[in-house]
C-alpha angles and dihedrals in degrees: 000000000000092000126164117212103198121196130164123209092262095053088043086059091050096054090047090057100038124353087204093063095079114071140071112342134213113276124247098013107164111241104175094161091054094046088052090052090047094050095044092051094051091045094052086043092056096046092048089050105030124100104213116163092249143007097257092054086046095055091040089051093052096042086063092070089070107013097064088058111032132081115248097262095053085042089056093044091055096042086061098044090046092047084053094052096048087048093054095040110029118196101241130184089251095052111121113190125202122265089229114079120197086029116241111259121256104248144188122201139207126187121221137187118300098014095302117137139178121230118205117190150182119202121218122190104214144017121201136176138170124249087227094054147047089219118112135195120216109203127207106194112217139174130209088256091057119097119235119274115273124239089252093054088047090044097054088049094053096046089053096040112112125207094266097049130093119194111222134192118207114193103189093187096053088037088231136134119197131181104236113231130245110247110226095210091043095134094049086053095053097039085057096052094054093056088050092050089049088050089051091047089053099048146055101308090184087063107133121205105180116214141135090296084076088084091063098033115115088213113054092109092059101039095040094209126129136168114268120222119197089350093308127111116232 
């Protein structure tokens, strides 16, 4: 059949919590936090890669990605986050960005029968190196509203990291940068995830398991299932 079943560490978490959480979503559901993250990520990428004649022109060009279509409050929030990233990760003359943008996700693959396979990925936002070195920094962009990286996310990054790479997490709301640790039992964690995905593929994908995760699901209005507390639905 040669079919590819693609999952990220995030979608894997969703199916383990509730199989029905992955599927067609309600349309026009507002997600200001997600749009803000996307706009910021695109602005940073534009700033890192654009060849404007000066740093001021480079910043102004990147700002247009969000400033022209956002209200004054959202623009101010994004301006502040963008400024924090530039302070943490300045665009120096020796900076050498990856040719791949956005970067290719780090992926582990398991072959199934009849040419099928499962691809389990962890996305990264930027890859940067130095013109004077073979070393490379792989960057995950985070915000304070984001949950910490899962063991699976860290395991995939650990298995895919080569000896010249450093995996970093930049949190622009906290103004912090941290080196992501390698996971000692990464192979076992990924192998367990593959088995759980196979189980998901071979069973009822519409099964609902109401829980606290309903509050962050895209599909509660479609499945109609919610966590019950003290015999009452939320």
